[in-house]
XYZ file of C-alpha atoms in Angstrom:
412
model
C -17.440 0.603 22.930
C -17.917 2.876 20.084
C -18.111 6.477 19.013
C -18.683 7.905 15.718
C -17.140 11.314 14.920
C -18.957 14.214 13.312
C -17.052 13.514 10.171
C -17.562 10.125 10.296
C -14.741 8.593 11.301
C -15.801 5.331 13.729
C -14.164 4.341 16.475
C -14.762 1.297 17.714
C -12.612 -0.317 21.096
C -12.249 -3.098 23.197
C -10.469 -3.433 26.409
C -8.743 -6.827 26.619
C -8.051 -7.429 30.825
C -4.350 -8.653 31.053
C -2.494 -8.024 28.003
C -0.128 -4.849 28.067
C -0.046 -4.317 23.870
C -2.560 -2.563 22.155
C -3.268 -2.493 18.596
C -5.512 -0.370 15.826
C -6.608 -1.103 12.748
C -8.040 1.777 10.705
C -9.574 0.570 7.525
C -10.234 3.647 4.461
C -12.207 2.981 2.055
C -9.780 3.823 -0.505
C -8.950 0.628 -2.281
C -8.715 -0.227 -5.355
C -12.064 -0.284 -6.581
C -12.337 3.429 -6.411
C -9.510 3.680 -9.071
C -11.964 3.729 -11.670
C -14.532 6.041 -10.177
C -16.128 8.570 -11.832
C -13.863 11.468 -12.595
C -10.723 9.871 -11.468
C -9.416 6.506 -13.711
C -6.177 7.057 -12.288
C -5.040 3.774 -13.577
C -4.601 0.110 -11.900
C -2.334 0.070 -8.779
C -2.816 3.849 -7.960
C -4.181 2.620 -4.029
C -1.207 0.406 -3.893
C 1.142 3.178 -4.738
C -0.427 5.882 -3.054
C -0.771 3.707 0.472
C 3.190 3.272 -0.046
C 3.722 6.837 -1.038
C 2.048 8.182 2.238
C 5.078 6.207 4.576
C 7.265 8.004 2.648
C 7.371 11.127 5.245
C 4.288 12.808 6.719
C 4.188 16.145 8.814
C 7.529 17.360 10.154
C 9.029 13.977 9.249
C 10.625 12.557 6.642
C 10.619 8.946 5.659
C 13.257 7.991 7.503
C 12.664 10.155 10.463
C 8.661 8.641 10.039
C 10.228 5.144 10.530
C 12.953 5.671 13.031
C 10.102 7.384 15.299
C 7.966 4.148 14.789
C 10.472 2.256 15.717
C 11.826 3.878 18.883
C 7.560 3.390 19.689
C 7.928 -0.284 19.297
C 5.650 0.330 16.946
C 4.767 -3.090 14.254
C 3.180 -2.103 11.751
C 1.745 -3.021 7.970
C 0.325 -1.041 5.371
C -1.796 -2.439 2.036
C -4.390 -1.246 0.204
C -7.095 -4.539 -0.586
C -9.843 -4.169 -2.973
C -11.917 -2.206 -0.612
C -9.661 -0.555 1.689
C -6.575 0.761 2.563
C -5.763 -0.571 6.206
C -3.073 0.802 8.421
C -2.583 -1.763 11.558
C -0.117 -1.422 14.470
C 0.463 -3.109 17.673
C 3.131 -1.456 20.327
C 2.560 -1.545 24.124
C -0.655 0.110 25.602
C 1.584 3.167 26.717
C 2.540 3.679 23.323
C -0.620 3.662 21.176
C -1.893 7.339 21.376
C 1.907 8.378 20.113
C 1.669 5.577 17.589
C -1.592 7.223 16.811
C -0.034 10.779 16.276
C 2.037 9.480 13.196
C -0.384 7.732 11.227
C -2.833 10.826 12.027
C -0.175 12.624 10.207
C 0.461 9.899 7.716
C -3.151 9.867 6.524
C -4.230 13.846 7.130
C -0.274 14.968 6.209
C 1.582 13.181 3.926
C 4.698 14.239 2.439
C 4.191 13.351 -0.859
C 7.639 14.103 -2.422
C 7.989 13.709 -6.251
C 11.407 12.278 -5.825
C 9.685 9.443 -4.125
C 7.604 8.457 -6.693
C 9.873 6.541 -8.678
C 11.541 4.258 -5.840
C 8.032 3.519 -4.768
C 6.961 2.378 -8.874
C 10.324 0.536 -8.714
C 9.103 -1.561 -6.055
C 5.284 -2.022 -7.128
C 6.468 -3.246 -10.823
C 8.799 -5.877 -9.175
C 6.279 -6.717 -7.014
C 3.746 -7.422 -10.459
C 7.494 -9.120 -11.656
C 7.489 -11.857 -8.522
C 3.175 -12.291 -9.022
C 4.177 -13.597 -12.449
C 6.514 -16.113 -10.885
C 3.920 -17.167 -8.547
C 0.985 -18.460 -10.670
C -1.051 -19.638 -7.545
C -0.860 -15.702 -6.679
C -2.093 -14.485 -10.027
C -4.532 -16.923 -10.706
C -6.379 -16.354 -8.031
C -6.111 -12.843 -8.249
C -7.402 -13.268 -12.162
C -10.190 -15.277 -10.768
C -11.797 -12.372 -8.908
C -10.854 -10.199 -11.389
C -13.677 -12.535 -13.496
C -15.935 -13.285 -10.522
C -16.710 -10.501 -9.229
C -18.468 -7.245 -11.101
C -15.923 -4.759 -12.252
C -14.846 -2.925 -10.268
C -15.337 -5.300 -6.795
C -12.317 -7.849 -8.478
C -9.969 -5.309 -9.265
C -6.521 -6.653 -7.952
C -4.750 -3.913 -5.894
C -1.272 -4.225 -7.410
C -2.774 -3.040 -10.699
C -0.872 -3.763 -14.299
C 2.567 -3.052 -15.077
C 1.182 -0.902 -18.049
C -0.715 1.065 -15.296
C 2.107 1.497 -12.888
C 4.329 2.407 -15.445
C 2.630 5.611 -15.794
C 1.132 6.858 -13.293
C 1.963 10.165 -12.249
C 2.681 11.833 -9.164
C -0.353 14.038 -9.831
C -2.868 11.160 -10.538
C -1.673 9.829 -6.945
C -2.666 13.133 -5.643
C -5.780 13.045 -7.014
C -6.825 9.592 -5.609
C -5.271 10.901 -2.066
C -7.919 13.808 -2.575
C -10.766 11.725 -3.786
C -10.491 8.266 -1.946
C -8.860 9.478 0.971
C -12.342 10.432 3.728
C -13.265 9.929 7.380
C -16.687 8.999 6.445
C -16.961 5.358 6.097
C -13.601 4.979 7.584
C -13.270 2.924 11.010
C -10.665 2.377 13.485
C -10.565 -0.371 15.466
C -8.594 -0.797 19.115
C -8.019 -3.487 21.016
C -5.929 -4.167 24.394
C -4.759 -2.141 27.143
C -6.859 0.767 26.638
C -8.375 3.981 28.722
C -11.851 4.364 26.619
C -11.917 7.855 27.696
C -8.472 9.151 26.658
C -8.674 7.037 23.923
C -12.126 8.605 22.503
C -10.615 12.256 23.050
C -7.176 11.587 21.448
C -8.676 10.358 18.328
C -11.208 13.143 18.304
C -7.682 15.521 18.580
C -5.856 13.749 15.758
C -8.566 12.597 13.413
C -11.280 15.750 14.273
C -10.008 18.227 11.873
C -10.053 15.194 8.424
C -12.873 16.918 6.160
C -15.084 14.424 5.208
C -15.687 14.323 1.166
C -18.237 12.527 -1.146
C -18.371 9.278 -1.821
C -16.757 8.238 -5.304
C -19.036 7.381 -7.401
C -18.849 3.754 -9.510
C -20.435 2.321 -11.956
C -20.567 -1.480 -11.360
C -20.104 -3.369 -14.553
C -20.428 -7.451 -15.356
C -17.467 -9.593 -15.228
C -16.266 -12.801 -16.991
C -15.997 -14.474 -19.084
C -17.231 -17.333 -16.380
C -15.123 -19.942 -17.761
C -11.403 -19.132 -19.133
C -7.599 -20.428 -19.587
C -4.744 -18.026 -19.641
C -1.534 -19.409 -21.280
C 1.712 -19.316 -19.521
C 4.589 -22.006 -20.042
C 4.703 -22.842 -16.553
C 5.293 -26.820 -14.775
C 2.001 -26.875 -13.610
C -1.639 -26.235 -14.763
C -3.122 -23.486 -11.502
C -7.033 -24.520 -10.976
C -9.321 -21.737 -9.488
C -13.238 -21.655 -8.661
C -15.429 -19.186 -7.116
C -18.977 -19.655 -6.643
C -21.262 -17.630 -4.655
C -21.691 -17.514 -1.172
C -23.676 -15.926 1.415
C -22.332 -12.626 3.044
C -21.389 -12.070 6.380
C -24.233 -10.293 6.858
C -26.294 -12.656 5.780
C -28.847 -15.449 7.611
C -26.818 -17.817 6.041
C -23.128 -16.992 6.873
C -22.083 -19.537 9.293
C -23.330 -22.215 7.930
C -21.697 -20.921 4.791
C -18.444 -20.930 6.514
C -19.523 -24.602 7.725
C -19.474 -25.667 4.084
C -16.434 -24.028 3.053
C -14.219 -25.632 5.768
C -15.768 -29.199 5.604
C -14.906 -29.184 1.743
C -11.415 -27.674 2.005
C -10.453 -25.725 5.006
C -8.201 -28.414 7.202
C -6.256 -31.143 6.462
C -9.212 -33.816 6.591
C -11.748 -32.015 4.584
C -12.697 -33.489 1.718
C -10.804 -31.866 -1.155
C -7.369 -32.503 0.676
C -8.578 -36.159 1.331
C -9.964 -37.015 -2.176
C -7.962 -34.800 -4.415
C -4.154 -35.079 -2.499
C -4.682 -38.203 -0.293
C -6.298 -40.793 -1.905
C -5.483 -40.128 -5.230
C -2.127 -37.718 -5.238
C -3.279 -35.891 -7.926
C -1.737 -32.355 -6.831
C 0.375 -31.041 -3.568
C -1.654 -28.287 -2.691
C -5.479 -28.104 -2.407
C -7.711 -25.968 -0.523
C -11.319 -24.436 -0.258
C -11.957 -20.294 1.591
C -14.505 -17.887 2.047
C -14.252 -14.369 0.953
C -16.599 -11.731 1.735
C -17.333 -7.815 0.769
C -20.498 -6.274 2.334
C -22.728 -6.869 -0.622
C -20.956 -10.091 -2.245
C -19.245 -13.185 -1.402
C -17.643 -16.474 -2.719
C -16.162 -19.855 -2.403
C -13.050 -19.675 -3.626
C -11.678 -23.338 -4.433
C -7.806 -23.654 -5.651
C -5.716 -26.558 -6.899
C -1.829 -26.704 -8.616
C -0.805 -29.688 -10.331
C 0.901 -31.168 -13.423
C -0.084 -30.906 -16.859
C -0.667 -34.353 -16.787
C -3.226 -34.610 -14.110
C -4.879 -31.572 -14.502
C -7.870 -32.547 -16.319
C -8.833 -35.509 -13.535
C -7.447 -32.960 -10.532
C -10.333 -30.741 -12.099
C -12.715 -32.884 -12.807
C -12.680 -34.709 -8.990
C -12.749 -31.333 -7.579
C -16.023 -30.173 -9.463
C -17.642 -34.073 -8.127
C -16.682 -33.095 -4.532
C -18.575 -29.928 -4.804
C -21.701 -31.497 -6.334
C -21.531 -34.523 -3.941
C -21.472 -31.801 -0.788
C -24.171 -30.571 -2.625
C -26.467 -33.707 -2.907
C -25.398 -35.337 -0.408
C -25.376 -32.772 2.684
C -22.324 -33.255 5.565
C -22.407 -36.267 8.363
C -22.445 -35.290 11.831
C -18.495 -36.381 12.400
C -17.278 -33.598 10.183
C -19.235 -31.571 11.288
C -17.804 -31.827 14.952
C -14.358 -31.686 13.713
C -15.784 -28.534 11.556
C -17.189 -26.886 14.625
C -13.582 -27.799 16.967
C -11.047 -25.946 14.293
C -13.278 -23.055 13.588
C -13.583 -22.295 17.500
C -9.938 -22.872 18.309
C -8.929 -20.413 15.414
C -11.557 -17.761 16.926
C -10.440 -18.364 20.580
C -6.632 -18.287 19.358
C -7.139 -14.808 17.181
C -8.913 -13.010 19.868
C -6.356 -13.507 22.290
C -4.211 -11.266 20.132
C -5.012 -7.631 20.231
C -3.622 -7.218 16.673
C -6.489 -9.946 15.962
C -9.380 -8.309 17.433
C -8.617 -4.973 16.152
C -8.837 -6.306 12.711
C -11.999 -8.251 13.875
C -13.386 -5.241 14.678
C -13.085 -3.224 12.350
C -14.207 -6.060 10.018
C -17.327 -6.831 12.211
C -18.071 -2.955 12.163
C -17.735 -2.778 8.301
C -19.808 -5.553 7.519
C -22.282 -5.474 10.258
C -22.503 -2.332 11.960
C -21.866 -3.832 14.706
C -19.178 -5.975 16.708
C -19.965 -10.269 17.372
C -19.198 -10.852 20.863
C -17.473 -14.727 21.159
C -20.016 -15.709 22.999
C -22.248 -14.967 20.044
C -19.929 -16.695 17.696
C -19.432 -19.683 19.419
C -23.484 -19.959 20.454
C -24.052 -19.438 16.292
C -21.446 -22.409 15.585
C -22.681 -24.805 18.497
C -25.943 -24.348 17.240
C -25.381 -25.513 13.598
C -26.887 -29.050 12.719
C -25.929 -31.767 9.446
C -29.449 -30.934 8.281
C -29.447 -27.196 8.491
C -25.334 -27.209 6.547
C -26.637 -29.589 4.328
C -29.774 -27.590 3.489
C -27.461 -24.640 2.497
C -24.885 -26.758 0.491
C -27.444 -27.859 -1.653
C -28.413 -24.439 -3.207
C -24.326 -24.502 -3.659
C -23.246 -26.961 -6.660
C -21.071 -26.242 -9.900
C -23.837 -24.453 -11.878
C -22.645 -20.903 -11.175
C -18.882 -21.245 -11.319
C -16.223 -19.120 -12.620
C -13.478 -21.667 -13.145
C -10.237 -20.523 -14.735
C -7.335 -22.147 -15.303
C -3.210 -21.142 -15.728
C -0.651 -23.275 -17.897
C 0.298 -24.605 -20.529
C -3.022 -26.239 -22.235
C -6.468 -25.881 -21.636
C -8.663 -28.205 -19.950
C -12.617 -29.647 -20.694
C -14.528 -27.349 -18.483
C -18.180 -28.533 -18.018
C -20.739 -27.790 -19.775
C -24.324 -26.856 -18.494
């Protein structure tokens, strides 16, 4: 069921028979894309920092008294601002969701937003961008949207330590102001839920949030397409994205078909040609990533200087040979079997479908039943896949690499 708000807000619920949690996920468009809108450039990692700031204390509460209360709720809970969004989820039992609901209605609408906790909160964010540098697999994917993606759709939310650095409390405020709106913002419930006091208690808590304008950006091309940052690290990080059809789109699930029969489970092809048979890296994988308008493969590999060039090189023949070659019925089975049991297994959480959605809501306008899932999947053939993997290929890859050297990338 769903009800949309006069500001804007959109509620969307399920009721799941026979489970006594319930969970929300309320997704603001406030990530960190709209850093850089007009009339703001409040510098990278201002969504991270503000989304932090705000569970800091909020209404009559101070942070500690804000997490204490949560707690005494049974209240789990994450906060993170994405590209897009900021998302707030929670799960706690079904009695406890409209209270749950109370504090992040004052966390969003009330927030503290104490100057002394500015610098804490900067701490933090800078050794978070401190541990991304020890992680290359992290960063280079995160540099690989960064490339892929128009500016500002790849911005990485934990933003630069140059950024951080100096951010003010102010600039924080001003993204709160600007970012911060009930229009185009959804929440998403799932569990043991009363639709009716549900609707009205969010209507009380989230009525009174004065919906703004959007931000306005300016989208701007990325690259370069091919590209090697230096690092003296062990290993040489591989990343790929090519484009994909959204989830929108009348191509997505056989989109997601390809993605998982080249890398998405331990027999797909990658893991079997690139780690198996010849043991050129560890880790290998292929994903699918999508935003309303955009979407990509994303294709990863970490391995030693030494193999680098071949791990690349077999990786860029498996994505051509999907390409020209289509998929065989077999993997396609075993495609169809793993993407059903994940659906089946995430919907039976109420954490899960909240988040699902939410998602579906943002990107469809509209929530997938599993029924229509699973009918979309069964009815997916070789031919059909293998039609859409061959308008995929290598020609329209961002590939970047991390380590030491530089490798051959291929030329057109």
């Amino acid at each position: 069921q769903q009800h949309e708000y006069p500001n804007g807000l959109v509620l969307v619920a399920e009721a799941m028979p026979g489970v006594q949690s319930a969970s929300f996920t309320l997704l603001i468009p406030a990530g960190a894309a709209y850093e850089v809108a007009e009339g703001l450039q409040v510098g990278g990692g201002a969504a991270t920092m503000a989304c932090e700031w705000l569970m800091r204390g909020a209404g009559d509460r101070d942070s500690r008294a804000l997490l204490n209360d949560l707690d005494d709720l049974g209240v789990s809970h994450s906060e993170s601002a994405q590209t897009l969004h900021t998302s707030f989820a929670a799960a706690t039992l079904g009695a406890n969701l409209i209270p749950a609901l109370e504090i992040f209605a004052d966390v969003v609408l009330r927030p503290r937003f104490e100057d002394e906790e500015v610098e804490p909160i900067r701490s933090l964010c800078l050794q978070n961008l401190r541990s991304l540098e020890d992680d290359p697999g992290s960063k280079v994917i995160y540099e690989l949207r960064r490339r892929h993606f128009p500016e500002p759709w790849g911005r990485p939310s934990p933003g630069s330590a140059e950024d951080v650095a100096r951010i003010a409390p102010k600039s924080l405020r001003a993204f709160h102001r600007a970012a911060y709106r009930p229009n185009g913002a959804i929440l998403g419930v799932a569990g043991a839920i009363d639709w009716s006091r549900l609707r009205d208690a969010v209507g009380e808590l989230f009525g009174r949030w004065e919906p703004r304008p959007e931000p306005r950006l300016v989208e701007t091309p990325a690259g370069p397409k091919l590209d090697h940052i230096a690092r003296e690290t062990q290993q040489i990080q591989i990343a790929m994205a090519a484009p994909a059809a959204t989830v929108a789109g009348p191509d997505y699930y056989r989109a997601r078909a390809a993605v998982a029969i080249l890398g998405g489970y331990s027999s797909a092809r990658l893991f079997q040609e690139v780690r198996e048979k010849r043991g050129l890296c560890y880790s290998v994988y292929a994903s699918y990533e999508s935003q309303r308008d955009r979407a990509a493969i994303l294709c990863y590999a970490g391995t030693s200087a030494d193999r680098a060039q071949q791990t690349l090189d077999v990786t860029l023949a498996e994505i051509d040979r999907l390409a020209r070659s289509g998929v065989g019925l077999e993997e396609l089975e075993t495609m169809r079997a793993g993407l059903k049991s994940s659906l089946i297994m995430a919907q039976e959480s109420s954490m899960s479908r909240s988040s699902s959605l939410a998602s579906d809501w943002f990107h469809l306008g509209r929530v997938r039943s599993l029924d229509e899932i699973s009918s979309a999947l069964d009815a997916l053939t070789p031919e059909s896949v293998s039609r859409y993997a061959a308008t995929q290929g290598t020609r329209d890859m961002t590939i970047l690499t991390l380590g030491p050297n530089a490798l051959a990338f291929p030329t057109e």
